[in-house]
Steps between C-alpha positions, in 0.01 A plus 500: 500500500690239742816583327439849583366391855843320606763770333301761732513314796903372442533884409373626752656277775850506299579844479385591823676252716817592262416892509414512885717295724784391235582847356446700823746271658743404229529917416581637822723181553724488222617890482520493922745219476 
């Protein structure tokens, strides 16, 4: 159950710091330039 606990939580805070700010700004960056 903690492993399960602590992949959630790294999940969770991974992919949306990586899917929010990172690919919303490296996306509309790379094809502008």
């Amino acid at each position: 159950m903690a492993a399960v606990s602590t992949e959630r939580g790294v999940a969770s805070r991974e992919p949306t710091n990586r899917t929010g700010p990172t690919l919303s700004s490296s996306v509309p960056r790379m094809p502008s330039e």
